[in-house]
Coordinates of C-alpha atoms in Angstrom, one line a residue:
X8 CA 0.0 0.0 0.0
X9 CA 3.0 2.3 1.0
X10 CA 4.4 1.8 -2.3
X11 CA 1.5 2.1 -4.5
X12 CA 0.7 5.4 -2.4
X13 CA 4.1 6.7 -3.4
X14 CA 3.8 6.0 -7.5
X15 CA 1.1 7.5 -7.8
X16 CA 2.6 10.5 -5.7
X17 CA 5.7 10.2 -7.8
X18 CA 3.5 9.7 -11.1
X19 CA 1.6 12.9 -9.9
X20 CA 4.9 15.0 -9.3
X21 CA 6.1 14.2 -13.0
X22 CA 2.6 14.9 -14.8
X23 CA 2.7 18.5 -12.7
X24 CA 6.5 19.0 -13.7
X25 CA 5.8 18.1 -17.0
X26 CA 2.6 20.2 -17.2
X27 CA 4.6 23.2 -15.7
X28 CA 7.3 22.9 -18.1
X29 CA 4.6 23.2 -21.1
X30 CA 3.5 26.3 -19.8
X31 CA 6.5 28.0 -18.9
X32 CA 7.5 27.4 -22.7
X33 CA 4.2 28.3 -24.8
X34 CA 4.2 31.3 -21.8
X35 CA 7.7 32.5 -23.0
X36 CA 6.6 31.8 -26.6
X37 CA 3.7 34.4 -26.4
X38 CA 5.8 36.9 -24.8
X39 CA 8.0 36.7 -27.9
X40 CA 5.1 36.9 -30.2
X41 CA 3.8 39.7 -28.4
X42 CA 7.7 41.5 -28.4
X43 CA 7.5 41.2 -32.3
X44 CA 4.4 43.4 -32.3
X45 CA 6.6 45.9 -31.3
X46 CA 6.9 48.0 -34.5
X47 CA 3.6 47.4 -35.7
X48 CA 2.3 48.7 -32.9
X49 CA 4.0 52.2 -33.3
X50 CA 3.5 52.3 -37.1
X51 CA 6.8 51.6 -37.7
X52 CA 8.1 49.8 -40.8
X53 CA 10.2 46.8 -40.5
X54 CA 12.1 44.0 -43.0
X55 CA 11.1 40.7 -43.0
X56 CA 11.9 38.8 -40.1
X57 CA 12.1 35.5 -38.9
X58 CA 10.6 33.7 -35.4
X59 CA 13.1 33.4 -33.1
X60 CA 16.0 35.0 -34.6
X61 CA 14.3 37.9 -36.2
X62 CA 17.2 40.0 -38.7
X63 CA 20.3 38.8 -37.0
X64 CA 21.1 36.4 -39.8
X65 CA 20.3 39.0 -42.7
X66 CA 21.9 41.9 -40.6
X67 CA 25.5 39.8 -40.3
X68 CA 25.2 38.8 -43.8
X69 CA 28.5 38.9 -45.9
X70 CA 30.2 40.6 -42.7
X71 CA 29.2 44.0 -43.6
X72 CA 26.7 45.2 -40.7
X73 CA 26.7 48.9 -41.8
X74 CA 25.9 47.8 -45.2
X75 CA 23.3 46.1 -44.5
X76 CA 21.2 48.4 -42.8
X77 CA 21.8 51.4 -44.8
X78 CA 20.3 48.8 -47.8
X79 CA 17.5 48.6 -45.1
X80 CA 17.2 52.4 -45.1
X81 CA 17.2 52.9 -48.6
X82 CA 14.3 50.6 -49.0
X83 CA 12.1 51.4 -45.8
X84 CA 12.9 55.7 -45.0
X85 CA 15.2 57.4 -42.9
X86 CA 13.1 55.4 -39.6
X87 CA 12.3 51.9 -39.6
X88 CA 12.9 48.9 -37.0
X89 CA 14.6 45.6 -36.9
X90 CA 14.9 42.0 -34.6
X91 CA 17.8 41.2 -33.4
X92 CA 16.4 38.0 -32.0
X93 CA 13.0 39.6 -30.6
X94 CA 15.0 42.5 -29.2
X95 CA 14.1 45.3 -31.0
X96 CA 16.2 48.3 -32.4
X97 CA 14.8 51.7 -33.7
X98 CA 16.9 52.7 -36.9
X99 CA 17.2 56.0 -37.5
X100 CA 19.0 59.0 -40.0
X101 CA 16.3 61.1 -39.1
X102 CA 18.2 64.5 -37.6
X103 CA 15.3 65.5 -35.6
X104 CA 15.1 62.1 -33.3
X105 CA 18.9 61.9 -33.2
X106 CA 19.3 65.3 -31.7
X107 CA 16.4 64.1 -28.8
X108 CA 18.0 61.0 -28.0
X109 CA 21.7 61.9 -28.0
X110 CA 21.5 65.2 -26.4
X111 CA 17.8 66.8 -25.2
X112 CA 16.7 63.3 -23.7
X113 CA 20.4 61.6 -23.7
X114 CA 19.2 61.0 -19.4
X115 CA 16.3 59.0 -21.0
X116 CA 19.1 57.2 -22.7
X117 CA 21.9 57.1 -21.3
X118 CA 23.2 53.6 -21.6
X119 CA 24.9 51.8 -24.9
X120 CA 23.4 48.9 -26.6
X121 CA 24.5 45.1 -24.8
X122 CA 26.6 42.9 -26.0
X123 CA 25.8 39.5 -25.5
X124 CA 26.1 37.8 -22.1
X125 CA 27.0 41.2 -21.4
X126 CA 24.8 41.2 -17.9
X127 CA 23.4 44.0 -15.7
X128 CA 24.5 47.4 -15.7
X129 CA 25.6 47.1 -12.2
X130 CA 28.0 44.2 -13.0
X131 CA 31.3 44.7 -10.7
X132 CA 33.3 44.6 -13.4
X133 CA 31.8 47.1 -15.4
X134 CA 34.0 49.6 -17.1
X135 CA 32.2 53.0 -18.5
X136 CA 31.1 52.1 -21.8
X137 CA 29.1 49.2 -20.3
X138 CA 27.5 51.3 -17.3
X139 CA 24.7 53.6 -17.2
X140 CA 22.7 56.5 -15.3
X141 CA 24.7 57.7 -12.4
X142 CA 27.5 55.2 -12.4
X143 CA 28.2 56.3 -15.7
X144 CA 28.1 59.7 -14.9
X145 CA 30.8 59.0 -12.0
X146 CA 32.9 57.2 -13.8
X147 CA 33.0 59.9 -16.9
X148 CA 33.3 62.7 -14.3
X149 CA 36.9 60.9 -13.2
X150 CA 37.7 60.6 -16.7
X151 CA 37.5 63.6 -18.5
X152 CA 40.5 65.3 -17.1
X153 CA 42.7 62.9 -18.7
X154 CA 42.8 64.2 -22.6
X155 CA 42.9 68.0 -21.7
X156 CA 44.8 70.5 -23.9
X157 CA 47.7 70.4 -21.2
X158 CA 47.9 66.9 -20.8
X159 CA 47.9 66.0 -24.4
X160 CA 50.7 68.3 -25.3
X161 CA 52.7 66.6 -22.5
X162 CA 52.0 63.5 -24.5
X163 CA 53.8 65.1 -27.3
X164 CA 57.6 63.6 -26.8
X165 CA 55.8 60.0 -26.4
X166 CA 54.2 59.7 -29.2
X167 CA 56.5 61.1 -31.1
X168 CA 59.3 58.6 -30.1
X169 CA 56.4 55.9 -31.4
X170 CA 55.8 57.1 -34.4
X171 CA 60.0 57.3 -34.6
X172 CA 59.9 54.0 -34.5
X173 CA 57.5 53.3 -36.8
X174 CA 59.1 55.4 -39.4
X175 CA 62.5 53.4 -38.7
X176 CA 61.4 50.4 -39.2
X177 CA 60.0 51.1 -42.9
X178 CA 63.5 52.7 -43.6
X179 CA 65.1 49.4 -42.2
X180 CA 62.1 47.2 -44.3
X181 CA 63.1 48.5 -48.0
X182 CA 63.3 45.0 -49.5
X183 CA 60.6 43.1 -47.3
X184 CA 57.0 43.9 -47.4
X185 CA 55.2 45.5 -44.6
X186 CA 51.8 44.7 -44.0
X187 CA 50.4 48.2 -43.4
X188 CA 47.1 47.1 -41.0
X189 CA 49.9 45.2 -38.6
X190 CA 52.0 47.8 -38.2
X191 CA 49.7 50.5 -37.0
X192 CA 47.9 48.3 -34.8
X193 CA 51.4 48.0 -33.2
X194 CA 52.1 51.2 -33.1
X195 CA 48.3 52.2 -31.5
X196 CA 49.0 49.3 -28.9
X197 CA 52.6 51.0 -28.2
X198 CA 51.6 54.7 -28.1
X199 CA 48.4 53.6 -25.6
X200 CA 51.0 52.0 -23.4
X201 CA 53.2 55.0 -23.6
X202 CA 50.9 57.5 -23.4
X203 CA 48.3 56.7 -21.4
X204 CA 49.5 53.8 -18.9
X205 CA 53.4 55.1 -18.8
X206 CA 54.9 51.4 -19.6
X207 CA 57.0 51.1 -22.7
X208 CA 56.8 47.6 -24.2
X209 CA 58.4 48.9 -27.6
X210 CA 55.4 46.4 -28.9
X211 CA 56.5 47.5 -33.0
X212 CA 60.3 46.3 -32.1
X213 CA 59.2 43.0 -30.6
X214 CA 56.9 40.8 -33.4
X215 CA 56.2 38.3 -30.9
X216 CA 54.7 40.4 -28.1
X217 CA 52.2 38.9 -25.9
X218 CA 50.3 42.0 -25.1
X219 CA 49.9 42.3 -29.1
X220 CA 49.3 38.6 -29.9
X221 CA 46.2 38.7 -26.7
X222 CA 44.7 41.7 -28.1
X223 CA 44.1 40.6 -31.9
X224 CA 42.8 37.1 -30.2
X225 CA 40.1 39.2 -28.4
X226 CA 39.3 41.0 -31.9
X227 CA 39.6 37.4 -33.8
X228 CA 37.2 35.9 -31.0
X229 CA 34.8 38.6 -31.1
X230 CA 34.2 37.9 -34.4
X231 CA 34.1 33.9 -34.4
X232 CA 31.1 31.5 -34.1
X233 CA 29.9 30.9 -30.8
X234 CA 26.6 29.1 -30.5
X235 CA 26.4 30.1 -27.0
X236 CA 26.4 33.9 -28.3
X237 CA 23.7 33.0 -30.6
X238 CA 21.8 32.0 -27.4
X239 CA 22.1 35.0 -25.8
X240 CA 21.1 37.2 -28.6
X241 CA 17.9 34.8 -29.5
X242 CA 17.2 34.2 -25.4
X243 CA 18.4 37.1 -23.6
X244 CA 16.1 36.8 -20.7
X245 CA 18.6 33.8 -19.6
X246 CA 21.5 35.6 -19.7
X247 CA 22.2 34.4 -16.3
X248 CA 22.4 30.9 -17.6
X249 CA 24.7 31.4 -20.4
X250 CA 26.9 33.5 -18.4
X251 CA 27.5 30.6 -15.6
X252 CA 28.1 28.1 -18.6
X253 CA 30.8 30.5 -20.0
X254 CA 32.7 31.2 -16.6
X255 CA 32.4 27.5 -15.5
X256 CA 34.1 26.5 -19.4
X257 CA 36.4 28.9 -18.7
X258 CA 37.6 27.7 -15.5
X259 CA 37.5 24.0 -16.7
X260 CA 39.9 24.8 -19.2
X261 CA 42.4 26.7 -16.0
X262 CA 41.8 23.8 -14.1
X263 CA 43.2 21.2 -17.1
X264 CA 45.6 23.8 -17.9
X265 CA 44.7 25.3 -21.4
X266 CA 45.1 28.9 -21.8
X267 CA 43.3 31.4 -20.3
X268 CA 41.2 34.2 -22.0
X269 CA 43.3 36.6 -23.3
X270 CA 41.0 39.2 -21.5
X271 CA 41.9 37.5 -18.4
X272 CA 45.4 37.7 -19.4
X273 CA 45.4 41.5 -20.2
X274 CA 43.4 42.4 -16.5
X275 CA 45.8 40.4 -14.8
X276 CA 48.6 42.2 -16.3
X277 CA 47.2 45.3 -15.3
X278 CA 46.5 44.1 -11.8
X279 CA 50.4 43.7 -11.7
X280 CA 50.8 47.3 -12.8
X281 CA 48.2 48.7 -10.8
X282 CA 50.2 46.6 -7.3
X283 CA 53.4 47.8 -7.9
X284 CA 52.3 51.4 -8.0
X285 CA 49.9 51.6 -5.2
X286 CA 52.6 49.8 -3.0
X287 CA 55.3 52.0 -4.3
X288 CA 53.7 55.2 -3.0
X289 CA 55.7 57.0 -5.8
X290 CA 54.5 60.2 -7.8
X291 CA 53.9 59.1 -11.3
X292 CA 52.8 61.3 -14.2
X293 CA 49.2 62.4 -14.3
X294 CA 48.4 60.1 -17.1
X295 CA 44.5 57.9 -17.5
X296 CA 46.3 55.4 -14.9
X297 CA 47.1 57.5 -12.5
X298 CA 44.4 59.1 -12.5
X299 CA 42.1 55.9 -11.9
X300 CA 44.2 55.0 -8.8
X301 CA 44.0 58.4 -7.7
X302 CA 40.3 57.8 -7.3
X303 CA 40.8 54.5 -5.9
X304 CA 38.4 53.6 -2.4
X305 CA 37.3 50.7 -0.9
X306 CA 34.1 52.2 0.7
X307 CA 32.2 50.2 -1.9
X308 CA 28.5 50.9 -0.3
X309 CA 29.7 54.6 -0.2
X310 CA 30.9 55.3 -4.1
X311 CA 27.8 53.2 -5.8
X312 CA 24.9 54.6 -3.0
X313 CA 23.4 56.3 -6.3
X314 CA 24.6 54.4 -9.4
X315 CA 20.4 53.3 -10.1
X316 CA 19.6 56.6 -10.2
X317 CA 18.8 57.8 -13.4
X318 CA 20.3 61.4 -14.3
X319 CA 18.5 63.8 -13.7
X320 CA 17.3 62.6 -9.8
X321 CA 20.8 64.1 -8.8
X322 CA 20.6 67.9 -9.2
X323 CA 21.5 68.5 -6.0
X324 CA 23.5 64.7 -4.6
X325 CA 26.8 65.2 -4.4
X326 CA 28.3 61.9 -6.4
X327 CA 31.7 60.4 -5.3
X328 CA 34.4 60.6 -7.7
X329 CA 35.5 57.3 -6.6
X330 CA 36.3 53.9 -8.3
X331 CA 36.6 50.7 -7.0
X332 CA 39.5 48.4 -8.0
X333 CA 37.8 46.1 -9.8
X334 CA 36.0 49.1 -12.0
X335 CA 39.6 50.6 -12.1
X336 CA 40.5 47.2 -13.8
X337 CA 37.8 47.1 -16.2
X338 CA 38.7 50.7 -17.2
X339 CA 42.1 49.6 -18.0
X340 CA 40.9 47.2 -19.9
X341 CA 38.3 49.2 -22.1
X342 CA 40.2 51.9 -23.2
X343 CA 43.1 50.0 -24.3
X344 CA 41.0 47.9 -26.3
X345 CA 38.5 50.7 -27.7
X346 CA 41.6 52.7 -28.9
X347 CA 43.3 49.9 -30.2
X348 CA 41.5 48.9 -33.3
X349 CA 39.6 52.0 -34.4
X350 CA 42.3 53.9 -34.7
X351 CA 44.5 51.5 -36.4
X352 CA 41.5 51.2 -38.2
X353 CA 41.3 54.6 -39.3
X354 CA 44.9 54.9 -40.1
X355 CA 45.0 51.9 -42.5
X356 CA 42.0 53.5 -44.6
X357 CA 43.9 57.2 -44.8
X358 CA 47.3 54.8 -46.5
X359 CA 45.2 53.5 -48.8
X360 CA 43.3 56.4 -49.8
X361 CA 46.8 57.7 -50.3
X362 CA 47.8 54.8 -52.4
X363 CA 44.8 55.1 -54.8
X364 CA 45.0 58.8 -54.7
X365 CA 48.2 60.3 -56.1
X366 CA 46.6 64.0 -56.0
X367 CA 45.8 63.9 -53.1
X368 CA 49.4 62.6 -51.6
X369 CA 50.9 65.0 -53.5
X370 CA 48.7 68.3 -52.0
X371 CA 49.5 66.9 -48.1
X372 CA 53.3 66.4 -49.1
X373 CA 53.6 70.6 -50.3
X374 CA 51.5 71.1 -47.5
X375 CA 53.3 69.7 -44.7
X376 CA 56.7 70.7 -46.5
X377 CA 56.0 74.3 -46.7
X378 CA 54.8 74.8 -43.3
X379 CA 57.5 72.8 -41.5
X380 CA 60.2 73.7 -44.0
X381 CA 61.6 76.4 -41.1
X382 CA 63.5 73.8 -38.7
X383 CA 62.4 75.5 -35.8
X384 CA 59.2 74.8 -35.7
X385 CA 57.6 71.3 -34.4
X386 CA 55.3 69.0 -34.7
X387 CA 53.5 69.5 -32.1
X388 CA 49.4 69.7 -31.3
X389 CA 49.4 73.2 -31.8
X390 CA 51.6 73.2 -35.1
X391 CA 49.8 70.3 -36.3
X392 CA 46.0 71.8 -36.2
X393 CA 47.3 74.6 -38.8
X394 CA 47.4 72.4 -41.1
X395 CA 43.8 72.8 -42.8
X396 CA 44.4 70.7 -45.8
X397 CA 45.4 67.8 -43.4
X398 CA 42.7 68.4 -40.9
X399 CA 40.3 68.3 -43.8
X400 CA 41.3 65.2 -45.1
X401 CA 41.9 63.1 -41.9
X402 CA 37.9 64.6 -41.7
X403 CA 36.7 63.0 -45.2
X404 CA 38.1 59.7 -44.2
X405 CA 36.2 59.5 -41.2
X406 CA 33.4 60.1 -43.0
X407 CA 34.1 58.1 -46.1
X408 CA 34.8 55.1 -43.4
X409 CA 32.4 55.7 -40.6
X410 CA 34.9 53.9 -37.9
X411 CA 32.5 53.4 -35.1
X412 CA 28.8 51.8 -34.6
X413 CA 26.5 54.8 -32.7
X414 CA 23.5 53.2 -30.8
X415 CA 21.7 54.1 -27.1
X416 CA 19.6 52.1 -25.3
X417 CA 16.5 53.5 -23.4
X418 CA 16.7 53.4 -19.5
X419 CA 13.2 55.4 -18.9
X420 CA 10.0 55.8 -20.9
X421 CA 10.1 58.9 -23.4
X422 CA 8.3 60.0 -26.6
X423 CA 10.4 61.3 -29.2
X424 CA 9.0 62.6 -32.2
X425 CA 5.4 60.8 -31.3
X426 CA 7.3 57.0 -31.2
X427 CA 6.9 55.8 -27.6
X428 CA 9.8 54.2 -26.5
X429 CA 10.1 51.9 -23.6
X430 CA 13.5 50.9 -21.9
X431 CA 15.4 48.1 -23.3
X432 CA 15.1 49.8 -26.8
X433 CA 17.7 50.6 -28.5
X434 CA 18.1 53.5 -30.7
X435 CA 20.7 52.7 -33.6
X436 CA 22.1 55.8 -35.6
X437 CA 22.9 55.1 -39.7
X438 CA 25.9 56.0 -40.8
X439 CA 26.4 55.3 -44.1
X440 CA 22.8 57.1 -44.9
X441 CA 24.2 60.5 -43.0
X442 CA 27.6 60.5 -44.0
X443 CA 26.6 60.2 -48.0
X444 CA 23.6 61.7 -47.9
X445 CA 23.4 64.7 -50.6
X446 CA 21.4 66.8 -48.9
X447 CA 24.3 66.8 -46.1
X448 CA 27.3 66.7 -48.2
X449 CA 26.6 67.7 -51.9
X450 CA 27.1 69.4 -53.8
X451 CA 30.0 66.9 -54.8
X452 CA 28.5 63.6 -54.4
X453 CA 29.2 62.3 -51.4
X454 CA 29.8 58.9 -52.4
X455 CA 33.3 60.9 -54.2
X456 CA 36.4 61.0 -51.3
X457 CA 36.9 65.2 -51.1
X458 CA 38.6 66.9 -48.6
X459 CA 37.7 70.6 -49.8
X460 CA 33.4 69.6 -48.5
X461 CA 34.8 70.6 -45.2
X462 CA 35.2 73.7 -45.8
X463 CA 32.1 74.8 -45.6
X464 CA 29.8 74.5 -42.4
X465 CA 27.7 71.4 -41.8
X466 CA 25.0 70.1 -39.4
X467 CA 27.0 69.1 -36.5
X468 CA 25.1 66.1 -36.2
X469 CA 25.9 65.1 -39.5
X470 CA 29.2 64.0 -38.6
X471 CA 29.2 61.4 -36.7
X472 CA 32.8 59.9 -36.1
X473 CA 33.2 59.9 -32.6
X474 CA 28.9 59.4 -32.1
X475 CA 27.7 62.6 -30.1
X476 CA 26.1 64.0 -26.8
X477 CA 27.6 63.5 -23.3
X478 CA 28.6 59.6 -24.3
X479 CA 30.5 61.3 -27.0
X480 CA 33.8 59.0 -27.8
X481 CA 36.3 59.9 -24.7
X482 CA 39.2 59.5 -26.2
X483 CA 38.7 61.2 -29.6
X484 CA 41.1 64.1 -28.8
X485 CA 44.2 61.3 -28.4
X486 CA 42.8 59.9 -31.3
X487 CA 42.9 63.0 -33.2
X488 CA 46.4 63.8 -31.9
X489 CA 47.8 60.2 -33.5
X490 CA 45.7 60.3 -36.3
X491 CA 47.4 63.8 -37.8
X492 CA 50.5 62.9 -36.1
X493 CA 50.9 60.1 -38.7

């Protein structure tokens, strides 16, 4: 009797488990049904999309994001929304919305779109460009000191004696080909060491540098296959769960003794740094690191009392300039990595616009001749900005080649432009249909590389290089400095 009593209690267990499970799935099913009502519910136009997956697969097609959704523009209007999974993103080259969500409204939005697995904003080890509201707000108010005019023309000697050795190692590289891409991402990696962390690791004299070889795995990662990715981007809501899997992988592999992330690598070297001067005690230069240790404290409950807070509950809170060590870490981390390949990036495209563009070679050569043909003057970030054809050109190939991907997600219910938008959404700028739109940049067709269009005044929101508004690229002044340098 006992046992009889206890299979039907176990059979009863597994139909209710069983029947639970059902729901729970056709439950999470009809959410995403409703989510893809999204669009249509606003009277907003949309491609064609698929269940579960929505436009991812179209969007990545043939590797060319950016290209894909300005085709999308072209066909559906300067406003239109797409799936990525069933998380939906507003597309927009529409001047009037831009302008309310990157700078009127920017508190309404003032986080970036996720990665994925990315987590919550309020991760420990988020660095700036993953936080949002008032942590964000801290973090950008420590910062912001570091690329002022003074402390960029103290950079001056350092990235000089970079780019020195850059230029001595094509003189010593007559016969042998250099691959052009390589080399400035080498000397990026070395001037960012320099510059803003004061370590020298002479990266472009060593080919087998570690620091190098971890950073273009992170790049070549970033852009491989990962199924578990895929999860996260069609199943975002378990984030949780394909977050555990990925750390518990990644300590298998310690544990058996394969190699270790190459993110994991790059913090921990930092950690190193970040000991040895803390312990030291020493008076280092004022550069980004310094600066981040500077606002070093351990009062964790104290420095994050009013990170949920969205911007514009703090009028009158005094926030805490102060950063914990694991956030200094992160910090670290991002900036090296964020500088890294957009402006090697960048300085790839202007060779080979130079390359395919004699004229043009030949109009920067006179220019930079004549003005430094007196010895005594140097090239320095004063000289160096009156150089107008220079300035104009470095200008027309950031927006011939729109380095950098411009989106904001929504952290508090808004209307903008009579589209309610809800948090979660993001808000995705198009560059290609701004930087060649006629209307923006004609006469000359835009689609034509010419320096001289920047001679005459444009909608400031029409170039978009460094995005815009308060989350406007932080280190575009150093970026700036390298790009003309070179």
């Amino acid at each position: 009797m006992t046992d009889w009593t206890f299979d039907v209690d176990k059979m009863l267990w597994l139909i209710f488990s069983k029947e639970v499970i059902i729901l729970f799935v056709f439950s999470y099913l009809m959410i995403i049904v409703w989510k893809y009502q999204y669009f249509k519910q606003r009277g907003i136009k949309t491609p064609k999309y698929r269940f579960i997956c929505g436009n991812y697969f179209d969007l990545i097609r043939n590797k060319s994001e950016s290209e894909n959704v300005y085709k999308w523009t072209m066909q559906l209007g300067k406003t239109f929304g797409y799936f990525e999974g069933h998380s939906p993103v507003l597309v927009t080259s529409d001047l009037d919305i831009i302008q309310e969500v990157f700078i009127r409204q920017f508190s309404n939005f003032s986080a970036r779109k996720k990665n994925p697995m990315e987590g919550a904003d309020s991760r420990e080890f988020n660095h700036l460009m993953r936080s949002s509201n008032c942590r964000w707000k801290r973090m950008r108010s420590i910062m912001n000191p570091t690329f002022s005019k003074q402390k960029l023309e103290k950079m001056n000697p350092l990235l000089n004696e970079c780019i020195d050795r850059l230029i001595n190692k094509i003189r010593n590289n007559i016969i042998s080909e250099l691959k052009i891409p390589e080399a400035f991402k080498k000397l990026t990696m070395d001037s960012l060491w320099k510059c803003t962390y004061g370590i020298d690791l002479n990266i472009q004299n060593k080919p087998c540098n570690e620091y190098f070889k971890a950073s273009e795995k992170i790049f070549a990662d970033a852009y491989k296959f990962k199924f578990i990715k895929l999860l996260s981007i069609f199943f975002p809501e378990f984030d949780f769960l394909w977050i555990f899997f990925t750390n518990f992988q990644n300590e298998i592999k310690k544990r058996i003794g394969l190699a270790s992330e190459p993110k994991v690598f790059i913090i921990n070297e930092f950690h190193k740094t970040l000991k040895e001067r803390i312990s030291n005690n020493q008076e280092y230069r004022k550069d980004y690191m310094q600066l981040l240790i500077d606002s070093l404290d351990d009062d964790e409950k104290l420095i994050k009392k009013y990170d949920h807070l969205n911007i514009n509950e703090i009028k009158d809170i005094h926030l805490e300039k102060k950063l914990t060590l694991n956030e200094i870490k992160a910090n670290l981390k991002m900036f090296m990595l964020a500088g890294y390949e957009s402006t090697s990036f960048a300085l790839s495209f202007c060779f080979h616009m130079l390359a395919i563009k004699k004229d043009e070679q030949e109009t920067l050569y006179n220019e930079i001749e004549d003005f430094f043909s007196n010895e005594s003057i140097v090239p320095d970030i004063q000289n160096v900005n009156r150089l107008p054809y220079l300035d104009m050109f470095c200008k027309e190939i950031l927006r011939f080649y729109p380095i950098s991907r411009v989106a904001r997600r929504c952290v508090k219910q808004t209307t903008v432009k009579g589209i309610n938008m809800t948090p979660g959404l993001i808000v995705r700028i198009d560059h290609f249909a701004i930087h060649f739109d006629p209307v923006l940049w004609g006469p000359i067709d835009p689609k034509e590389f010419f320096p001289l269009r920047h001679k005459v005044a444009r909608n400031p929101l029409s170039f978009l290089a460094f995005g815009l508004g308060p989350r406007i690229c932080l280190g575009d002044k150093l970026f700036l400095l390298t790009y003309f340098y070179n």
